XYZ file of C-alpha atoms in Angstrom:
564
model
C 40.668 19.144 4.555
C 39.060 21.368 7.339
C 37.135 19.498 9.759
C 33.257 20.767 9.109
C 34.130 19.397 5.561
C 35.689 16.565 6.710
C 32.351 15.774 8.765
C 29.601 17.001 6.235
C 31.683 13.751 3.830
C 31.276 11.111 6.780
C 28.257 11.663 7.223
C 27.403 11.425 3.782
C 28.688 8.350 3.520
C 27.185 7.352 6.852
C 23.535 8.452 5.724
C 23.453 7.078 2.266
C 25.256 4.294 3.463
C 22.731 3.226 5.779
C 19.980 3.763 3.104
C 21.073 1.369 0.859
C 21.527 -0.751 3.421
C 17.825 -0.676 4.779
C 17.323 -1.194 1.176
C 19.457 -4.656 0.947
C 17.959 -5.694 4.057
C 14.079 -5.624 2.847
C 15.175 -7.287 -0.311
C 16.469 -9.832 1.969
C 13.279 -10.563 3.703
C 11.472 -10.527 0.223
C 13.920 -12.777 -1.171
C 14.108 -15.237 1.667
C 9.933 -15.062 1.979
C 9.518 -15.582 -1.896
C 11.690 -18.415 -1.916
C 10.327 -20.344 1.238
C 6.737 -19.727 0.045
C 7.741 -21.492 -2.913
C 9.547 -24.393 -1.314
C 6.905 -24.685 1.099
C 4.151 -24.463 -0.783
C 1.871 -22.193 1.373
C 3.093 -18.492 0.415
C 1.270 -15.628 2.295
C 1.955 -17.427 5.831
C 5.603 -18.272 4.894
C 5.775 -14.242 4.092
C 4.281 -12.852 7.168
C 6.305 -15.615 9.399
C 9.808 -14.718 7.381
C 8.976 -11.039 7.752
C 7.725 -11.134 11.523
C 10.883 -13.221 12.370
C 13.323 -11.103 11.142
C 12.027 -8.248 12.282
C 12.146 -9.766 16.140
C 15.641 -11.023 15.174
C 16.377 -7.432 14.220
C 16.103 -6.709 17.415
C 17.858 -8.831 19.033
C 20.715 -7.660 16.566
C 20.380 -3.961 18.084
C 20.776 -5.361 21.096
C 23.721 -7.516 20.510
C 25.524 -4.541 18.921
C 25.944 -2.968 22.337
C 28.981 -6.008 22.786
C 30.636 -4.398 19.531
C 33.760 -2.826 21.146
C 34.991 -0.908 17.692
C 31.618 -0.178 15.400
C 34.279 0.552 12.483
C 35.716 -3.053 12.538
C 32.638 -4.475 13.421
C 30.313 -2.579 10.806
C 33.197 -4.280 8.068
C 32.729 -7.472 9.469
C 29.255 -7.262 9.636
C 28.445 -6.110 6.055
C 30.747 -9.665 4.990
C 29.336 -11.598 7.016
C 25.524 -10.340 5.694
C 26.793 -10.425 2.410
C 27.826 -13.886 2.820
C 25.006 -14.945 4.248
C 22.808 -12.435 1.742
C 24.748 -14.477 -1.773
C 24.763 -18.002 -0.602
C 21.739 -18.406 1.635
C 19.519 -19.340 -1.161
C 21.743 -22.326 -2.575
C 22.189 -23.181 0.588
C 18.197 -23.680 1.380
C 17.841 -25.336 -2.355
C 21.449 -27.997 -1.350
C 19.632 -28.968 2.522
C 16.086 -29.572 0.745
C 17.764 -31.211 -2.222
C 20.252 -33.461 -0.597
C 17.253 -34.741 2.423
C 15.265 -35.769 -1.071
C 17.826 -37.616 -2.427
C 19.189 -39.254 0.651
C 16.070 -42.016 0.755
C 17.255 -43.035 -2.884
C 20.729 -43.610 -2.260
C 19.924 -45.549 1.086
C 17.517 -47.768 -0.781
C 20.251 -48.063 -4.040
C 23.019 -49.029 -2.002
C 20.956 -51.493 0.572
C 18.610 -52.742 -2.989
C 15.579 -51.942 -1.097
C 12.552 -52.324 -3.522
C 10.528 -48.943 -4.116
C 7.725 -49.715 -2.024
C 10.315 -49.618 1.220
C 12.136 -46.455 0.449
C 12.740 -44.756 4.032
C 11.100 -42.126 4.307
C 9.839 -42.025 8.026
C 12.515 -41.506 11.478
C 15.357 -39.963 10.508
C 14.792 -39.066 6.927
C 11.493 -37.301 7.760
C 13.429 -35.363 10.715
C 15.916 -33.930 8.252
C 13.626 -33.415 5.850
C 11.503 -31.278 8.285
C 14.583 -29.484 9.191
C 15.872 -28.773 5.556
C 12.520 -27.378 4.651
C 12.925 -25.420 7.632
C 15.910 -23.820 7.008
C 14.975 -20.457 5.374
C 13.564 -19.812 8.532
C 17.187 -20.162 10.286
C 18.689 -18.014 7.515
C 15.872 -15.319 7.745
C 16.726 -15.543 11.792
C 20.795 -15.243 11.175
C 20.048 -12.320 8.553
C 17.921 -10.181 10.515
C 20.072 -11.173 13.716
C 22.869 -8.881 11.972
C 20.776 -7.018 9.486
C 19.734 -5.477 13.049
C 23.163 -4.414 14.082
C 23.949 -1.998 11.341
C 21.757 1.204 12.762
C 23.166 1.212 16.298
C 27.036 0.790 14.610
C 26.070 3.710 11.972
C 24.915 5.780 14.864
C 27.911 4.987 17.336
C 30.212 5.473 13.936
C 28.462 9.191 13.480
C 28.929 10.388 17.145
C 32.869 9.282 17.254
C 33.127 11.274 13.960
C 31.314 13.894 15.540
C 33.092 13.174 19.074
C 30.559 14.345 20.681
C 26.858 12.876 21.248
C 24.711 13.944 18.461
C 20.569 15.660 19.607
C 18.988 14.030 16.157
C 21.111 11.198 15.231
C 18.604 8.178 15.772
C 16.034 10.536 14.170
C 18.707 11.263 11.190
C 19.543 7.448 11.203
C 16.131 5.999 11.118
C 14.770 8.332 8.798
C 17.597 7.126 6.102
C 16.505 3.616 6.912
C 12.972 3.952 6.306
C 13.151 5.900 2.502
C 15.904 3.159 1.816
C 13.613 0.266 3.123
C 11.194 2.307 0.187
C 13.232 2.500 -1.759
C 14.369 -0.884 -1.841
C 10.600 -2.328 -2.151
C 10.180 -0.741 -5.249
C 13.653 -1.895 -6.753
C 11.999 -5.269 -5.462
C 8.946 -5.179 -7.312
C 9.979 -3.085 -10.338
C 13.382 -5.442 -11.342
C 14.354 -8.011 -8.693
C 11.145 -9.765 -8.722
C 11.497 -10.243 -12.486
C 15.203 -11.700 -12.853
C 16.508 -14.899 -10.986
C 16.772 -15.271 -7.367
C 20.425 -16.186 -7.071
C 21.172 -12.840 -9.312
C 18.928 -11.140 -7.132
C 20.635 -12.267 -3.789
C 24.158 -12.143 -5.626
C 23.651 -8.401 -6.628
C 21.958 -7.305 -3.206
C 25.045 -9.134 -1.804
C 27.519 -7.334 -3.642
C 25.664 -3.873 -2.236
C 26.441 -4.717 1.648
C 30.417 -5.613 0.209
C 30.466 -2.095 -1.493
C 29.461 -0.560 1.832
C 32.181 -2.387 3.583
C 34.041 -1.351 0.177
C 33.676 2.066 1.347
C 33.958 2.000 4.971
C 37.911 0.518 4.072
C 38.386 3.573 2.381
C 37.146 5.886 4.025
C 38.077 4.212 7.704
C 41.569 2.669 6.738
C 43.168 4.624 9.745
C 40.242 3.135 12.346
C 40.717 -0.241 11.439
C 42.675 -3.297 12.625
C 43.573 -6.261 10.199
C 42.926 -4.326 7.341
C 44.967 -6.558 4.826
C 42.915 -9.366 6.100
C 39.528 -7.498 5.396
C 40.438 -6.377 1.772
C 41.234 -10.300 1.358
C 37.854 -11.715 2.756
C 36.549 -8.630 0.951
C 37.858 -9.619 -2.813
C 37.227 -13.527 -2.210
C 33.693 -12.764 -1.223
C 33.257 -9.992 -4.660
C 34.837 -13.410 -6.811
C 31.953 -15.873 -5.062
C 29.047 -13.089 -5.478
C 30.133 -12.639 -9.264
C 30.144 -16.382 -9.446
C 27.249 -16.736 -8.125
C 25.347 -14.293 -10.059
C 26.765 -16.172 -13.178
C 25.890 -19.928 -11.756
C 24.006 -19.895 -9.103
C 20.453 -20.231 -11.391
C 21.648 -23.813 -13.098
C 23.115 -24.651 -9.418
C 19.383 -24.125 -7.879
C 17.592 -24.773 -11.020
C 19.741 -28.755 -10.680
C 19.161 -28.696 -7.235
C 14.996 -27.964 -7.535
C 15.258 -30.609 -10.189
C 15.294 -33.545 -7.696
C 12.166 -32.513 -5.946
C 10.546 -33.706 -9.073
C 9.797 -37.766 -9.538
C 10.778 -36.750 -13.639
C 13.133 -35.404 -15.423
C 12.610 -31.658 -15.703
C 13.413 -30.495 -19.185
C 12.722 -26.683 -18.577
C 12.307 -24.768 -16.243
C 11.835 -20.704 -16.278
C 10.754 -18.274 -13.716
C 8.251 -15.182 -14.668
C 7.176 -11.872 -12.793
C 4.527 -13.957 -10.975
C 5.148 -17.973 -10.597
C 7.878 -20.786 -11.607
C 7.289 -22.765 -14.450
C 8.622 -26.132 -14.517
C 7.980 -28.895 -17.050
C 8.857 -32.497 -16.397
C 9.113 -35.924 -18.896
C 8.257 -39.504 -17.937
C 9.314 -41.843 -20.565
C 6.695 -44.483 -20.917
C 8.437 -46.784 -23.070
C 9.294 -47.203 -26.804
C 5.607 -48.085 -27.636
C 4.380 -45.217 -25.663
C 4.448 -41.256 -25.665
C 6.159 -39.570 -23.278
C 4.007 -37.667 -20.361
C 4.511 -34.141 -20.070
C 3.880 -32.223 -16.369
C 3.394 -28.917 -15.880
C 4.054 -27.246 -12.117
C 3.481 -23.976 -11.347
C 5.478 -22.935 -8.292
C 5.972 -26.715 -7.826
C 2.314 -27.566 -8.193
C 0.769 -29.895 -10.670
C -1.537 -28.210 -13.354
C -1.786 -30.530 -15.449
C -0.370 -33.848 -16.908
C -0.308 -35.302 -20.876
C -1.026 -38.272 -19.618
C -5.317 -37.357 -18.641
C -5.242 -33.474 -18.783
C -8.243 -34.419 -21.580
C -10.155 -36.024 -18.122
C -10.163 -32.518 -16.562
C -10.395 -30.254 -19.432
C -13.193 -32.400 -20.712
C -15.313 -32.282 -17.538
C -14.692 -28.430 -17.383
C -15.797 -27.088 -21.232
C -18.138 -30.330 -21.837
C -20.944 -29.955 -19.363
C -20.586 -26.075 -19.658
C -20.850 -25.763 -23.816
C -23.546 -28.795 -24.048
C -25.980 -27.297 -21.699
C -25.645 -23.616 -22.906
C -28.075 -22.834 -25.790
C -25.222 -21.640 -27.729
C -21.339 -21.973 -27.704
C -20.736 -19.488 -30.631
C -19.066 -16.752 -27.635
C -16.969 -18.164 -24.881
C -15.255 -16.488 -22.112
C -12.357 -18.156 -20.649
C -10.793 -17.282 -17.094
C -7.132 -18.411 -16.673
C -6.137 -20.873 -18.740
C -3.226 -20.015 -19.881
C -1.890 -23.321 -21.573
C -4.942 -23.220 -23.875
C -5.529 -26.506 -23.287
C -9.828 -25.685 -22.319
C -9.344 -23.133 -24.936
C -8.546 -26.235 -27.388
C -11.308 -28.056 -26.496
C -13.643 -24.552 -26.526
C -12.513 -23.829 -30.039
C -13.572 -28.108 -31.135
C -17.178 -27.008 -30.233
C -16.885 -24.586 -33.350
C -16.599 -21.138 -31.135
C -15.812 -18.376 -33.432
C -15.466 -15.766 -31.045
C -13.189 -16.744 -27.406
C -11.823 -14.180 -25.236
C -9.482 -15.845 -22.944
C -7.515 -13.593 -19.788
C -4.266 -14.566 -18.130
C -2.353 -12.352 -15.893
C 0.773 -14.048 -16.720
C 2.508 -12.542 -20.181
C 5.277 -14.993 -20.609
C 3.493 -18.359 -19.654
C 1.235 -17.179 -22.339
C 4.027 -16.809 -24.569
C 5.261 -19.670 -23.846
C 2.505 -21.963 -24.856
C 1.137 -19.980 -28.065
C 4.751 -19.644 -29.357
C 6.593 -22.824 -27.306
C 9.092 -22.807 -30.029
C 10.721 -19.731 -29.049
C 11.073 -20.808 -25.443
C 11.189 -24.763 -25.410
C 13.109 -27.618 -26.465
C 12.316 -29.223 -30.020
C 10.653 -32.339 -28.622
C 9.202 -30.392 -25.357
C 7.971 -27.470 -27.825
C 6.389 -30.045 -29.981
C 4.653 -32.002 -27.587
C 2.977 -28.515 -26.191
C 1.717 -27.499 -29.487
C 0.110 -31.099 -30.210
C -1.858 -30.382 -26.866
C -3.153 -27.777 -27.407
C -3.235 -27.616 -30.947
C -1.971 -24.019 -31.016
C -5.324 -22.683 -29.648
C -3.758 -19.619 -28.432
C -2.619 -18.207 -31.722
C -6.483 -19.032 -33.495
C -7.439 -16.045 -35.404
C -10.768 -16.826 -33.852
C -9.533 -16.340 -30.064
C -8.564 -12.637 -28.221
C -5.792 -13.596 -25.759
C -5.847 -10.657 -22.814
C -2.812 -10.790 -20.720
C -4.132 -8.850 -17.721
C -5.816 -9.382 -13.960
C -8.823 -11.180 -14.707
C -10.529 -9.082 -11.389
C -10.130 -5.706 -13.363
C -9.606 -6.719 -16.849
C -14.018 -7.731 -16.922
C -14.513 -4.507 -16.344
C -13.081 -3.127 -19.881
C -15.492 -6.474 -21.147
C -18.410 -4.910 -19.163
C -17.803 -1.304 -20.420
C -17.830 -2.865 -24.298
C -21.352 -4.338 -23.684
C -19.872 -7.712 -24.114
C -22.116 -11.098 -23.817
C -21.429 -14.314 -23.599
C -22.963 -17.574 -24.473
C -20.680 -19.486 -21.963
C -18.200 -18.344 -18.865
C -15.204 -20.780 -18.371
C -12.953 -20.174 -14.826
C -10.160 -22.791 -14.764
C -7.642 -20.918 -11.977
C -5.230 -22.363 -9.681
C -6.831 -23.387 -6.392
C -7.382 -20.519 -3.785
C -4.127 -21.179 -2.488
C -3.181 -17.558 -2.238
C -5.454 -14.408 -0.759
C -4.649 -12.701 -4.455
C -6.530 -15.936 -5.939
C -8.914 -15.653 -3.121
C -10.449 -12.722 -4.896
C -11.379 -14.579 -8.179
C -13.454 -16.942 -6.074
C -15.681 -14.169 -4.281
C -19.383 -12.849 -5.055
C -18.133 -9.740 -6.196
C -15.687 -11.450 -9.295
C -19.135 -14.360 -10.109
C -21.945 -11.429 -10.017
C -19.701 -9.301 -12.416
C -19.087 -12.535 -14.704
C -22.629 -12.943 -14.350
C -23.137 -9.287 -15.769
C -21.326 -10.693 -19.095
C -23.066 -14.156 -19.469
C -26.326 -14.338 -22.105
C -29.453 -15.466 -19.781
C -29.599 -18.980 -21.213
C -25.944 -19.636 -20.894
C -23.779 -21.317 -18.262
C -20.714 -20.478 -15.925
C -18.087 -23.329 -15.560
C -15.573 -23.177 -12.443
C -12.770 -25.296 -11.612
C -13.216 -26.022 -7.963
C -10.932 -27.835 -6.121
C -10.437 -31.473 -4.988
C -14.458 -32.788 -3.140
C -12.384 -35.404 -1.100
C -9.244 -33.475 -0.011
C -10.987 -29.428 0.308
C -14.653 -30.478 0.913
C -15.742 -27.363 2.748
C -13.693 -25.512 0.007
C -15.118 -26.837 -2.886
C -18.621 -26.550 -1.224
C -18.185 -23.244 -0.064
C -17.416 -22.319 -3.908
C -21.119 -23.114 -4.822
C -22.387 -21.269 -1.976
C -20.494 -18.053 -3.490
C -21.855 -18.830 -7.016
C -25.156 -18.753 -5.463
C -24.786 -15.517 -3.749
C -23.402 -13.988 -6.545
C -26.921 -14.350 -8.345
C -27.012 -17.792 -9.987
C -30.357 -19.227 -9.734
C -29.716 -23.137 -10.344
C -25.880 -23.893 -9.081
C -24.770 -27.669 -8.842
C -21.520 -29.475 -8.847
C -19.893 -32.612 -10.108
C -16.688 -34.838 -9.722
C -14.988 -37.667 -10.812
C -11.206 -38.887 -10.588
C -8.630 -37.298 -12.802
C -5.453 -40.130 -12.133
C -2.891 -37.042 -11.369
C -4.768 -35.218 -9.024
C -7.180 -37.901 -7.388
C -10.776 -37.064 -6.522
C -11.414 -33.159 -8.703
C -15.105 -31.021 -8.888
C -16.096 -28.562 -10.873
C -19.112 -26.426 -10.080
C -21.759 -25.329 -13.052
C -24.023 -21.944 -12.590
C -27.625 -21.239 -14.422
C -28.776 -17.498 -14.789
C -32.149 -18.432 -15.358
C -34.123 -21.800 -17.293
C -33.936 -25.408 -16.250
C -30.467 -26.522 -13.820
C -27.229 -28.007 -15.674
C -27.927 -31.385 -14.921
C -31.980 -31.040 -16.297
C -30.353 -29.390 -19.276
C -27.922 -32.137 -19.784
C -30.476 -34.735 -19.281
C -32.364 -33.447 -22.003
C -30.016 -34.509 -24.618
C -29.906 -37.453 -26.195
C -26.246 -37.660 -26.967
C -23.067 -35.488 -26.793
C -23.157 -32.848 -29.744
C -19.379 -32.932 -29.805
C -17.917 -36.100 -29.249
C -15.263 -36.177 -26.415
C -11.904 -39.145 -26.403
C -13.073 -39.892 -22.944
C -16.567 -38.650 -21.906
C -19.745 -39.388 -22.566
C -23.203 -38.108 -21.993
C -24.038 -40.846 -19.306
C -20.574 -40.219 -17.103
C -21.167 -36.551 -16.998
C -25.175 -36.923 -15.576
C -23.152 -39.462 -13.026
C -20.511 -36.970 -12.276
C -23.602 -35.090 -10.842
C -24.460 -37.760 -8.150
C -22.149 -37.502 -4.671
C -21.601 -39.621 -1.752
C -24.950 -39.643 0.941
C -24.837 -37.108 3.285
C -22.114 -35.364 1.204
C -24.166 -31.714 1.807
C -25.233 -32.266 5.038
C -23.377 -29.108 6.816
C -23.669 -26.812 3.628
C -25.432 -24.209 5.352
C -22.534 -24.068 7.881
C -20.195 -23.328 5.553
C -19.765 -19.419 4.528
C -19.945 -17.590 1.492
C -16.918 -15.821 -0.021
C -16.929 -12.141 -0.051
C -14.674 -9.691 -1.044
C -11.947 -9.122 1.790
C -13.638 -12.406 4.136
C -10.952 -15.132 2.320
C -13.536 -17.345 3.620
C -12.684 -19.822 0.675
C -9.078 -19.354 0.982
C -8.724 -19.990 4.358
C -11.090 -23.531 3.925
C -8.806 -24.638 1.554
C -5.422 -23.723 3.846
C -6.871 -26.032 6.261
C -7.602 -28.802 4.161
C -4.322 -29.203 2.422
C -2.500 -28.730 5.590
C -4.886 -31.537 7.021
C -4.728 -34.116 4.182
C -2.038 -36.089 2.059
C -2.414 -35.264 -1.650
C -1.546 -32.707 -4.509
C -2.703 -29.486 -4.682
C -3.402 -27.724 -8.186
């Protein structure tokens, strides 16, 4: 082989090399951000902090490279070592969280401690704190030697060269940033869609090909070389089993953050769906949670307390309840209670495909009993020939509604708190004056709205945004739903008398609710004194402010409680 062949194949190899690299490494920061924001409950920050820390630990990588004696054994034993890290990090994260949640039980098993005196505090907390901590440390250790691989790759290309090369950052750089592309989009359009542990498993086994290939093509540059193909085939056995275990492993190990026994769990393109089971007793049914991304959303045990206080108010004091819009949703469990009021015609949007799925056709996807209990909930209101289920963003999706000319005698919005600045959107004056655009002048808007205790400014701050959005009479109510403590809801007139005066007109409920009645709901209206006093100092959501978003941040990182 002449030598200007012999180069044009290195670097090849070197170019393409570092590519997919770039690639693996963004996938790392994505998988490593998605999975902290889950754990931690608070995702946007836990991205930006993931990505801004490896980045800086990238850095300090490139400079630590400059120790590396021979790139060619040390670009080897930096792709295992990354793949290593890349495969196992996850499981590692999900074992440290797992094992700090479990520890308090088997102190207070093995000493007989009653419940009430569980540790939890000193020690436990500490390790705790440092378990939910660790992605941080892996996302540090990652980047650390993520970091080394461009100055290696361009030391590597100048020896094969032997000679320094005019454009070789550029060259080098320019590979890294359409593989860092590249990679987002293999991200978004497949890895974000199958399991983590397959996702980290099968970037892993990327980094080991490149090592793969350096063997190969290197053999003569290298030292220990039978060791290398060893560590090399050991690591390819633990990434394959990985990729075929390491979902049950985390799945078992996310289990124990629960207080019940989770009976299925399933991750979609957007959250984590997890359903747990309290057994009551022989005499009583079994309760049924329902987390998304470890969140409550609602329990069997008084999901009728918060469903009621959402459609009831809304459907009574609209003039009619023939047409109803419903925002969110998903579970169908408002859409149940929508479709008792005699509705013949419900539109209902959810962006999420397969949590729909799974509660119109539970099933296909559930266990007997779980799929049973789900379908006597919510009395398999998503499959009603009366209801149009729309699995799309609710932000664009009223815009086909608008197009059609579509009215409605009543606007439901039960969302997920503004825990995230892509839910912040669905709580601004743009998405309420555009809802406003398809709600009939006598009708009423209904909005879930957060927790009045925990998220005051929040949940007041939600009205205000109703109000700019064009709503002429906008009021709120509360009361205590058992699983999630203190809960408000906030009610919007286009025109005519307020909610409440509308309410107080009638003499009694014209549907009958299990737990409400007429009097509780004109009660639900009345808050603590003084509760509005700084209303005017709170803003108003707009479009791009996250005003609401970032009120509610504050609050849950503030108090003690349960977000939804």
């Amino acid at each position: 082989m002449n030598n200007q062949r012999r180069l044009l194949i290195d670097d090849t190899i070197l170019i393409l090399t570092m590519a997919v690299l770039a690639g693996c490494g963004l996938v790392y920061e994505y998988l490593l951000s998605h999975y902290a924001g889950r754990v931690l409950g608070v995702m946007e920050s836990t991205i930006y902090t993931m990505i801004g820390l490896m980045i800086v630990s990238m850095g300090l990588g490139a400079f630590a490279a400059r120790k590396i004696k021979c790139p060619f054994n040390g670009f080897v034993w930096l792709e295992v070592i990354i793949a290593l890290l890349g495969c196992s990090a996850i499981l590692f994260i999900g074992g440290a969280i797992a094992v700090t949640q479990l520890l308090p039980q088997v102190v207070a098993e093995t000493f007989n401690l009653p419940p009430d005196a569980m540790p939890r505090g000193g020690l436990f907390q500490s390790l705790s704190w440092l378990a939910l901590k660790s992605p941080y440390l892996f996302g540090f250790l990652l980047g650390f030697f993520i970091g080394m691989e461009i100055p290696l790759i361009a030391k590597i290309r100048e020896i094969s060269h032997q000679k320094h090369l005019q454009h070789n950052l550029g060259t080098i750089y320019g590979a890294d940033y359409i593989g860092a592309g590249i990679g987002a989009a293999i991200w978004v359009l497949f890895l974000l869609a199958i399991d983590i542990s397959k996702a980290g498993a099968l970037t892993a086994a990327l980094n080991l090909l490149a090592g793969t290939v350096f063997i190969a093509r290197f053999w003569s540059q290298l030292r220990w070389r039978k060791v290398l193909v060893a560590l090399h085939l050991c690591l390819g056995l633990m990434i394959l089993v990985v990729y075929q275990h390491g979902n049950n492993w985390l799945n078992q190990m996310n289990n124990l953050l629960y207080l019940d026994k989770v009976v299925y769990t399933d991750k979609t393109r957007y959250q984590q769906l997890t359903f747990t089971e309290r057994n009551m007793g022989l005499n009583n049914d079994t309760v049924i949670n329902f987390y998304l991304n470890g969140r409550l959303q609602f329990s069997s045990i008084d999901e009728e307390i918060y469903h009621g206080y959402l459609v009831y108010p809304v459907l009574a004091g609209s003039a009619r309840h023939e047409s109803v819009l419903i925002i969110g949703g998903g579970d169908g469990l408002a859409l149940r209670d929508v479709l008792n009021w005699g509705a013949q015609d419900v539109t209902l949007i959810d962006l999420d495909s397969k949590l729909l799925d799974i509660f119109s056709k539970p099933d296909n996807y559930l266990p007997e009993d779980l799929a049973l209990k789900i379908s006597e909930l919510n009395e398999h209101s998503l499959t009603d020939p009366r209801v149009d289920v729309i699995a799309a963003d609710a932000f664009l999706a009223i815009d086909e509604l608008i197009a059609q000319g579509k009215f409605y005698d009543a606007v439901l919005v039960d969302l997920p708190d503004p825990s995230h600045p892509d839910l912040n959107k669905l709580y601004s004056v743009n998405f309420y004056a555009r809802l406003g655009q398809l709600l009939s002048a006598d009708g009423l808007i209904g909005i879930q709205s957060t927790s009045p205790y925990h998220a005051k400014d929040s949940f007041i701050a939600i009205a205000n945004t109703l109000a700019a959005a064009g709503f002429s009479d906008v009021e709120q109510y509360h009361d205590n739903v058992p699983s999630f403590g203190e809960w408000g809801w906030t009610i919007g007139a286009k025109s005519g008398l307020s909610p409440s005066q509308r309410l107080a007109q009638l003499n009694e409920m014209p549907v009958q609710h299990s737990w409400l009645t007429l009097p509780m709901m004109l009660n639900a209206f009345e808050f603590p004194n003084g509760f509005y006093r700084n209303r005017s100092e709170i803003g108003i959501n707009y479009l791009g402010s996250h005003t609401i978003y970032q009120l509610h941040q504050k609050a849950w990182r503030d108090q003690q409680g349960i977000t939804q």
